[in-house]
Structures are given as structure tokens and as C-alpha cells.
Coordinates of C-alpha atoms and ligand atoms in Angstrom, one line a residue:
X76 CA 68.1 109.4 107.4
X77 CA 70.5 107.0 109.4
X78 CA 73.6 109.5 110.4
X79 CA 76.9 107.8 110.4
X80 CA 80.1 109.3 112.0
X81 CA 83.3 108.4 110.5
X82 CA 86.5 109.1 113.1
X83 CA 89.9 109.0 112.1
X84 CA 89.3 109.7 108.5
X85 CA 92.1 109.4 105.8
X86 CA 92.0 111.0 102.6
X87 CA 91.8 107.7 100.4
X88 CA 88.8 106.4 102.9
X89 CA 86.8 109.1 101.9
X90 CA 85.5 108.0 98.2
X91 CA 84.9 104.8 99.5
X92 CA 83.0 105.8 102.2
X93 CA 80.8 108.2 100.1
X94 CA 80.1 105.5 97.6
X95 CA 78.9 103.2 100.7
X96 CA 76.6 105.9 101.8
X97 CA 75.0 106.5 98.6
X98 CA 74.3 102.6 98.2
X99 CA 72.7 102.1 101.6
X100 CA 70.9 105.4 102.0
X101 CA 73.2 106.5 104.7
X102 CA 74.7 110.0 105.5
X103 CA 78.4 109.4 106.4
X104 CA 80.0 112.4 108.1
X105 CA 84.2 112.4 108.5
X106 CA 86.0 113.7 111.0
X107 CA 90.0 113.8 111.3
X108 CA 90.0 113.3 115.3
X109 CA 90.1 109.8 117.0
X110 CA 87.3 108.6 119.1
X111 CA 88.4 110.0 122.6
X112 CA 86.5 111.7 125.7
X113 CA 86.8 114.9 124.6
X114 CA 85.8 114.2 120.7
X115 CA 82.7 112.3 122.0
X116 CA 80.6 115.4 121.9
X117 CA 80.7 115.3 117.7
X118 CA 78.5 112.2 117.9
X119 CA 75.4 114.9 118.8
X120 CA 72.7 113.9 116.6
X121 CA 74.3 110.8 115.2
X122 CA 73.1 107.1 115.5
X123 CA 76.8 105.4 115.1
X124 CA 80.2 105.6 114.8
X125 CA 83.5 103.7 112.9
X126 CA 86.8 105.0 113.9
X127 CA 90.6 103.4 113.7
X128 CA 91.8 104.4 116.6
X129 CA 95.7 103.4 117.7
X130 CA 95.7 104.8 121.5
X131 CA 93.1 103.3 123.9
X132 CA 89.8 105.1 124.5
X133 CA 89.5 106.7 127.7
X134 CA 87.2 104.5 130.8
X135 CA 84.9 107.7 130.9
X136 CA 83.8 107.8 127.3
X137 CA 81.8 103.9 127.7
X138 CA 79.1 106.0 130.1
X139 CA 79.6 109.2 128.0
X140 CA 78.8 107.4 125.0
X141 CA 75.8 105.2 127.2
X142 CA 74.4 108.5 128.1
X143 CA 74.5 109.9 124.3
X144 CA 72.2 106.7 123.2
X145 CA 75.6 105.1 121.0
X146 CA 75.3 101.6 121.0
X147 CA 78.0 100.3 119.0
X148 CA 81.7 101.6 118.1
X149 CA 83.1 100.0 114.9
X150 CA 86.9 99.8 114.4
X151 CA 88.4 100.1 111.2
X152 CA 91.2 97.3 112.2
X153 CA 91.8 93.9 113.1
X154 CA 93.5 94.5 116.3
X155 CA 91.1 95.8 119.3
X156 CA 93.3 95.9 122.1
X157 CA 92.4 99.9 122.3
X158 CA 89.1 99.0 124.0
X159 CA 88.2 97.7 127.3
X160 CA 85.6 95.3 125.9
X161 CA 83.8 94.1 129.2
X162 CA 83.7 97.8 130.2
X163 CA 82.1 98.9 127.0
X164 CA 79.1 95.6 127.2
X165 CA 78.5 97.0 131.0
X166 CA 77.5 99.6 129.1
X167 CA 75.7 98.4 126.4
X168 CA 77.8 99.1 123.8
X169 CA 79.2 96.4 121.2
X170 CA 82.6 97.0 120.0
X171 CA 83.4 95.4 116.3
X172 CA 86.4 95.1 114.4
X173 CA 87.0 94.0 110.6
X174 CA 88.9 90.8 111.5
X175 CA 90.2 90.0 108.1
X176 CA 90.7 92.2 104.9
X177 CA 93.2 91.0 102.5
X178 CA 94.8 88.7 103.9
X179 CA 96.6 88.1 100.1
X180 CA 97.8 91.5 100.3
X181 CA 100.2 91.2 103.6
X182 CA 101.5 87.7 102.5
X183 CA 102.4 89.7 99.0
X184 CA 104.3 91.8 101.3
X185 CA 106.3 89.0 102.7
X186 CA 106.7 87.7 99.7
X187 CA 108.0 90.5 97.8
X188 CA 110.4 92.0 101.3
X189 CA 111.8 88.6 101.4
X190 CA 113.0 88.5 97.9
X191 CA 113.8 92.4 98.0
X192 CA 116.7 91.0 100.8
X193 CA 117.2 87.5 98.7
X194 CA 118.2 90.1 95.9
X195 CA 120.0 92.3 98.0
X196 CA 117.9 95.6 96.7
X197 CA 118.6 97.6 99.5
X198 CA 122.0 97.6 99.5
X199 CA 122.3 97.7 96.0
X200 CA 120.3 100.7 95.4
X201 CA 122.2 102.1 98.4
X202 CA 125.4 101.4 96.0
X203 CA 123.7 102.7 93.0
X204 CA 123.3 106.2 94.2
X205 CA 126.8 106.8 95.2
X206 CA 128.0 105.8 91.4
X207 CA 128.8 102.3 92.6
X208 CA 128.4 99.6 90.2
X209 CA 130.1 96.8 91.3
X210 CA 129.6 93.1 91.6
X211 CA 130.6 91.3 95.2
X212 CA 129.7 88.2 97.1
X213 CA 127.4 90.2 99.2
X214 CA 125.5 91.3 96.7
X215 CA 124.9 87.7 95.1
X216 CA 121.8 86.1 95.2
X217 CA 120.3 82.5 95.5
X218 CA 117.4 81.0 93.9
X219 CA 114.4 80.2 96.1
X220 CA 113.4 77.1 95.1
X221 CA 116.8 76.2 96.5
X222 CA 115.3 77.7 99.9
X223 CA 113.8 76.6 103.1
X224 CA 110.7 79.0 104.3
X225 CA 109.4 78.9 107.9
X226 CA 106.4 80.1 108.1
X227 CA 105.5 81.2 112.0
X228 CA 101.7 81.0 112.8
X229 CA 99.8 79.4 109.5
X230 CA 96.8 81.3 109.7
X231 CA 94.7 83.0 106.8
X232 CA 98.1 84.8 105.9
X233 CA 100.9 82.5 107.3
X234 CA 98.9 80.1 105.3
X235 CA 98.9 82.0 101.7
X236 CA 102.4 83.5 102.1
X237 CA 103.8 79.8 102.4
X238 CA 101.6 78.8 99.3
X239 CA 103.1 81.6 97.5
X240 CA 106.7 80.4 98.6
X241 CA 105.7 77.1 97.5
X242 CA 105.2 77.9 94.1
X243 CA 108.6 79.4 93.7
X244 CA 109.7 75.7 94.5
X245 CA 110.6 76.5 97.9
X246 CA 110.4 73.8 100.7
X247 CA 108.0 75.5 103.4
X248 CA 108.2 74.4 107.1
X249 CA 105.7 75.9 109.7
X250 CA 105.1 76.5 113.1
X251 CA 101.4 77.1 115.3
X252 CA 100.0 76.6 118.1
X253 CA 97.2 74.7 116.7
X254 CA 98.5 73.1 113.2
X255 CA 96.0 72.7 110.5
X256 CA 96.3 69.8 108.7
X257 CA 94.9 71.0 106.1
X258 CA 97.9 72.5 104.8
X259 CA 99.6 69.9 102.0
X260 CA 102.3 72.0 101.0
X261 CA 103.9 72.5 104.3
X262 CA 105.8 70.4 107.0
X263 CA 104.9 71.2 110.5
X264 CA 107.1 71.2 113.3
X265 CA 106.7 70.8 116.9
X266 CA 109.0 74.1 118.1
X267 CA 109.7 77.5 116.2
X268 CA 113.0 76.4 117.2
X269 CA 113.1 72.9 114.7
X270 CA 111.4 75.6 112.4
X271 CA 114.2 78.0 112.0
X272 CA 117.1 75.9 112.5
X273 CA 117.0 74.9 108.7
X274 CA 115.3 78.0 107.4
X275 CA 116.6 80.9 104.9
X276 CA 113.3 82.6 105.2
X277 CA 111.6 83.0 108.4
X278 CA 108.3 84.9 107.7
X279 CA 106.5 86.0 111.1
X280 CA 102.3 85.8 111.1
X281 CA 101.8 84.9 114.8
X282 CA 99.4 88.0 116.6
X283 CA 101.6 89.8 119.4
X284 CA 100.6 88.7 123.1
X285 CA 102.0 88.0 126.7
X286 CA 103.2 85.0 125.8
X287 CA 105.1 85.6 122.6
X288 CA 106.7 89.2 123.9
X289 CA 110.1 89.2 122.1
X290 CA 110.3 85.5 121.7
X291 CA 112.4 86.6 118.9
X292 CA 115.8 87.3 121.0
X293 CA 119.3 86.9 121.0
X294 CA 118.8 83.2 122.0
X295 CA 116.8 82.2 119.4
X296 CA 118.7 84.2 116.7
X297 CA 121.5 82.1 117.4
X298 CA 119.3 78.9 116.5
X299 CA 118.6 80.5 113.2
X300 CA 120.4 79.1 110.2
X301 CA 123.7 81.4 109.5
X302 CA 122.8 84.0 106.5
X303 CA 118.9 83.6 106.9
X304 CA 116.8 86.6 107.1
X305 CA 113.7 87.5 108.7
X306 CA 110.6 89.0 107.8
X307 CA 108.0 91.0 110.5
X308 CA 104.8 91.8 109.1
X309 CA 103.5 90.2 111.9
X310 CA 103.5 92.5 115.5
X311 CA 106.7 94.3 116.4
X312 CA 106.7 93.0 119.9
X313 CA 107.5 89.5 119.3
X314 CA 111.1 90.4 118.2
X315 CA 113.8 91.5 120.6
X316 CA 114.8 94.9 118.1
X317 CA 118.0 95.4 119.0
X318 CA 119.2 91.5 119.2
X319 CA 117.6 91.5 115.7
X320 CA 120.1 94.2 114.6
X321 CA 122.8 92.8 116.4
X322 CA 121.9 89.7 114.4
X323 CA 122.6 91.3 111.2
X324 CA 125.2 93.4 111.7
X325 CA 127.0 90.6 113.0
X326 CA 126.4 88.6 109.8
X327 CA 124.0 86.1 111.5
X328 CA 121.0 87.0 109.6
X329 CA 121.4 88.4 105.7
X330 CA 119.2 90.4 106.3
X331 CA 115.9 91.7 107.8
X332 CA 112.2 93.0 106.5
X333 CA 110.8 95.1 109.5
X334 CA 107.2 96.2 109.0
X335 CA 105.4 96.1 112.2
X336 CA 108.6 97.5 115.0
X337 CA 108.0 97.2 118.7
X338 CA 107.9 101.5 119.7
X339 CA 106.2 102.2 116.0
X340 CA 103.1 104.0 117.7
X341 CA 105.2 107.8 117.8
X342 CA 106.3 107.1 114.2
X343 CA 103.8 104.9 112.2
X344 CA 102.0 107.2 110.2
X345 CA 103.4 110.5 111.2
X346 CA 105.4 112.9 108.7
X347 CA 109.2 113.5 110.2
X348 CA 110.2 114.9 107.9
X349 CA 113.4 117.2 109.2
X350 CA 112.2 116.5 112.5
X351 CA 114.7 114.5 115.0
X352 CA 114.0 110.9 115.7
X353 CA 114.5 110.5 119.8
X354 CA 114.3 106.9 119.2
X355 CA 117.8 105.6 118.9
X356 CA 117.2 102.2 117.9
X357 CA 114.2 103.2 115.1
X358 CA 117.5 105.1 114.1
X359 CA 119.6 102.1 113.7
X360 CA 116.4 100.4 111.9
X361 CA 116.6 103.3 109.3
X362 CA 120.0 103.4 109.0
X363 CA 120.9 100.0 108.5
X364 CA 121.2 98.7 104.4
X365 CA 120.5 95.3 105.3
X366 CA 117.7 96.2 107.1
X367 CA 114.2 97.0 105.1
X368 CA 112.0 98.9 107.6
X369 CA 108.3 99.8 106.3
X370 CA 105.8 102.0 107.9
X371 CA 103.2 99.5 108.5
X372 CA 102.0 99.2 105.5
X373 CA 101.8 95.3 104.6
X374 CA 98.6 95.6 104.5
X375 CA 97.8 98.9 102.5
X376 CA 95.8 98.0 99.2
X377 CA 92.9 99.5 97.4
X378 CA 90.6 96.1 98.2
X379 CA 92.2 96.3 101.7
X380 CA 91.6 99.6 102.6
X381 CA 87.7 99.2 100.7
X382 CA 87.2 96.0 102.8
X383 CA 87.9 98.3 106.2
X384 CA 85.7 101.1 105.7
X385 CA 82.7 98.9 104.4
X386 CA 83.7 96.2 106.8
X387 CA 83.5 99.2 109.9
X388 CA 80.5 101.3 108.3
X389 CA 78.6 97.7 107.6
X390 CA 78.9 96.8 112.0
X391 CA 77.6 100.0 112.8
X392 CA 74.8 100.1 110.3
X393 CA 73.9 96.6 111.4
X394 CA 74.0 97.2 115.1
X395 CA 72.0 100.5 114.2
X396 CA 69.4 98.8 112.9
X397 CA 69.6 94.6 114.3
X398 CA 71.3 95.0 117.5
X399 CA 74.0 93.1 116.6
X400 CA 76.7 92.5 114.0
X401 CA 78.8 89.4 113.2
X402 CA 82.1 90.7 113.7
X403 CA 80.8 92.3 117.7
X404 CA 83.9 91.2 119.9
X405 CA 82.2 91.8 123.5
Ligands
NAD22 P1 95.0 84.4 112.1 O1 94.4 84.4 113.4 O2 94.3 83.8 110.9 O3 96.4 83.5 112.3 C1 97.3 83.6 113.3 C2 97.9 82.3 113.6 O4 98.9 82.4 114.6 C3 96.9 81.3 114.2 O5 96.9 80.1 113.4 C4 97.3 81.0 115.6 O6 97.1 79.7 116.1 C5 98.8 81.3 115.5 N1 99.5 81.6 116.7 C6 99.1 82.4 117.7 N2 100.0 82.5 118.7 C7 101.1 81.9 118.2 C8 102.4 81.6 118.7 N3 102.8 82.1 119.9 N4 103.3 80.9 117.9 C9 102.9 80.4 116.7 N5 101.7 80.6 116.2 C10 100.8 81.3 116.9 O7 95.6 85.8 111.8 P2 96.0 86.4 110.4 O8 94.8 87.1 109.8 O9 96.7 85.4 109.6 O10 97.0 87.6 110.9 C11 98.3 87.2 111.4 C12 98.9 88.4 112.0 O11 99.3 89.4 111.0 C13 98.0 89.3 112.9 O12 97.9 88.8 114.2 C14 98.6 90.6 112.9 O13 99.6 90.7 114.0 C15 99.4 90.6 111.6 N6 98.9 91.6 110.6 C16 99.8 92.5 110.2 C17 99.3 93.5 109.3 C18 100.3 94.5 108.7 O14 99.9 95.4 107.9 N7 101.6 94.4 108.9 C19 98.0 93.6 108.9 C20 97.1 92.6 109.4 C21 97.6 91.6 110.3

């Protein structure tokens, strides 16, 4: 029987994965480590491996894995950037990735933290809890329909979170690289400077890279429309953290939905429970009751986290058995 290894298991991955196995006659065996040098010898005796690893995998596991007869590693994520991909083809061994997997799911996400901040939930709960039941301008909300939505990068998500925002009547403005003109309910323009300057919502969907690193600073949160507010389900790295609190707590921005921050990788998905936080400006992120910050979880649904592990346990079953996969990246 084909022999699976599953790295980086979670708990809710697991009856998923057994239910896979059963249906394609495959033995699926979890393990809690990430793929790494030293974890590499737990592939004895297996034909492939899925993992979701977050740190980069070490130069000497490519030939470890070579020399172990592994021809594919399968990641349980969109984002790749943990392996060297030319590397890994030298030696013969096709990294995939599960490039979409509910793309609904994170523009709910955007949806819902936008109108969390339109509604002022944070601070009202806040209020709520020490007995506080008053009414005040800050706490007053607006409809959306009555709203401008930018929508940054109009990709599968950009694309269905400003449909959604469409259909509360809101006019929806966008921003890409490469526009798609497909999109009826939207207004491109031609800098994500003329995107925000009229915007109340500015919902993020761009992937993180050189080129965007913090393009989200001071500067260009003073282009923003006074009172707007921001949501990041995007990658923390295209906003400048501590010009977006400044932002806020300066009145700028109303308020701000932070689910992907720049320095998550200690925190995101770690208990800290009465543990210190070293990281002062995570701190301020908590702290803040304008502020909505989320552990990376935009994404986190039953059909999302489903489409991951079949999406990782398909590419390695494929390249077990073809050679190849559609979703191979190198
Ligand atoms: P996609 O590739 O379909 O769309 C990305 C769009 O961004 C493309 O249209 C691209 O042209 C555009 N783009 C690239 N660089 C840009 C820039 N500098 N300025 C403006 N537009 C730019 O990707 P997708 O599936 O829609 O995913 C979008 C992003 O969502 C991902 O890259 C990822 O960072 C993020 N994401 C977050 C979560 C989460 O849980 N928070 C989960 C999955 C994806």
C-alpha cells in the first residue's frame, strides 16, 4: 500500500485526512513535527510527504531527501516561499502548493472585520464589560451603501470581497497591477493612491513581495480619506505597523482589521497564554480598541481547511504515482 506521511499535523486535519486515505487506498501516517533535516529520517519506508511548514527547510534536506528516493514535498499552503525551488528540482524533487482553497471564505473575513469596525464592535464590547452603556459619536455608525470600498489587488479574493461590498450598495474602486476587465461592478484606477483617496474601506488582497514591502506607510496613510479604516488579510509586510497605529490613534483611520501582521511568525499559532509578549508593537496591536487583530485566521473554514489537506495529499499521490502534479511550482 502507497505510504503517505503527513507533517505538521493539526488536530482538525486529521478526520479529513483519514477519510482521504480510506477513499484512495492510501495509508496516511501524522506526525506533529515540520519537515526539517533532522525530522527527515521519519520518511523511512514512505513514498511521499505533505507538510505546512512556516520556517524554511534547511539546503541539506533537498539531497537528504534525494538520497531517501522522495520525489515530491506537498505544502499544505498557498505561499511557498519556505522552499528553495531550483534547489529542490536539482534534485529531483517537485515542490507543490494548494494555490487556492476558499477564496469566499477570506473575502467573508474582510467583509465581516470591516463592518465589525463600521459598527464599532470592538470598542463597544470593550464598553460593555466595564458596565458602560452609553451612546457617543464614536460609537455611531454609517450605512455602507453610503460607502466607497477600495479594493487593493482584484484577484480570486479581491475580486469576491468587492462583489460582496457591492451588494451592500457600496461603490467599489480597485487597484492591480494587471486590471481585469472583467470586473463590472468595479472602477479601476491607475494608482493605489487615486484608490484610497476617496475610500472608507480599503481591503488589502495584493501577495507580499519586494516591491510592495510596507507600501502601506505614513505617507500614504495620509492620502487616505479622514475616518477610513483598513482591512489586512492580505500579508502583514505591505503595511508599515506602527505608522498604521499611529494612523488610528491619531484619528486618521476609524479604525483597523489586522489579520496577517508583519513579525506574526513567533505568535501566529502559538498559545501565550500568561506568557510575556517581547514584541512591543504586537502589544500595541492587542491593546488598541480600534484595532481588530486576528491570528491569521481569514482563511480558517471547514471547506478551506478540507480543500488543503486533499489539495496537499492529492500532489503527492499524483507525483507518487504520474510524476507530476498540476499544482508542481519548480
Ligand atoms: P491572486 O493571485 O488571485 O490575486 C492577487 C492579485 O494581486 C493579482 O490580481 C495581482 O495582479 C495583484 N497584485 C500583485 N501585486 C500587486 C501590487 N503590488 N499592487 C496591487 N495588486 C497587486 O491571489 P488571491 O488568491 O486572491 O490571494 C490574495 C492574497 O491573499 C494572497 O497573496 C495572500 O497574501 C492573501 N491570503 C491571505 C490569507 C489569510 O488567511 N489571511 C489566506 C490566503 C491568502
Amino acid at each position: 500500500m502507497t505510504k503517505i506521511k503527513f507533517f505538521g499535523t493539526r488536530d482538525y486535519e486529521k478526520d479529513v485526512a483519514l477519510n482521504w486515505a480510506k477513499e484512495n487506498d492510501v495509508e496516511v501516517s501524522f506526525s506533529n513535527d515540520f519537515l526539517s533535516y533532522d525530522t527527515l529520517d521519519q520518511l523511512e519506508g514512505f513514498d511521499g510527504v505533505t507538510t505546512m511548514q512556516f520556517g524554511k527547510l534547511e539546503k541539506e534536506a533537498y539531497p537528504k531527501l534525494e538520497a531517501m528516493g522522495i520525489k515530491q514535498v506537498a505544502q499544505r499552503t498557498a505561499g511557498f516561499d519556505m522552499y528553495d525551488l531550483e534547489l529542490a528540482k536539482k534534485h529531483g524533487i517537485i515542490i507543490s502548493n494548494v494555490p487556492s482553497y476558499s477564496p469566499e471564505t477570506i473575502a467573508e473575513y474582510s467583509v465581516a472585520a470591516a463592518l465589525n469596525l463600521v459598527r464599532r464592535f470592538p470598542r463597544i464590547e470593550k464598553r460593555v464589560q466595564d458596565y458602560d452603556f452609553t451612546w457617543d459619536a464614536t460609537i455611531m455608525a454609517r450605512p455602507v451603501k453610503d460607502m466607497t470600498v477600495a479594493i487593493i489587488g482584484t484577484g480570486r479574493i479581491g475580486a469576491l470581497t468587492g462583489n460582496l461590498f457591492a451588494g451592500f450598495g457600496a461603490k467599489i474602486v480597485g487597484y492591480d497591477l494587471y486590471p481585469n476587465d472583467s470586473l463590472d461592478f468595479l472602477e479601476y484606477k491607475d494608482t493605489i493612491e487615486e484608490a484610497v483617496k476617496d475610500a472608507d474601506i480599503v481591503s488589502l488582497h495584493m501577495p507580499g513581495s519586494a516591491d510592495n514591502h510596507h507600501i502601506f506607510n505614513k505617507e500614504m496613510f495620509a492620502k487616505f480619506k479622514d475616518g477610513a479604516i483598513l482591512v489586512n488579510a492580505a500579508r502583514g509586510a505591505v503595511v508599515d505597523t506602527e505608522a498604521l497605529i499611529d494612523a488610528v490613534n491619531e484619528g486618521k483611520l476609524t479604525g483597523a482589521a489586522v489579520d496577517t501582521y508583519e513579525f506574526e511568525m513567533p505568535y501566529f499559532t502559538f498559545d501565550f497564554t500568561g506568557k510575556e509578549l517581547e514584541d512591543e508593537t504586537f502589544k500595541k496591536l492587542i491593546e488598541n480598541d480600534r484595532i481588530q487583530l486576528t491570528p491569521h485566521i481569514a482563511f480558517f473554514s471547514d471547506e478551506a481547511v478540507r480543500n488543503l489537506v486533499e489539495g496537499g495529499l492529492n500532489a503527492a499521490l499524483n507525483v507518487i504515482k504520474t510524476g507530476d502534479t498540476p499544482t508542481r511550482l519548480n
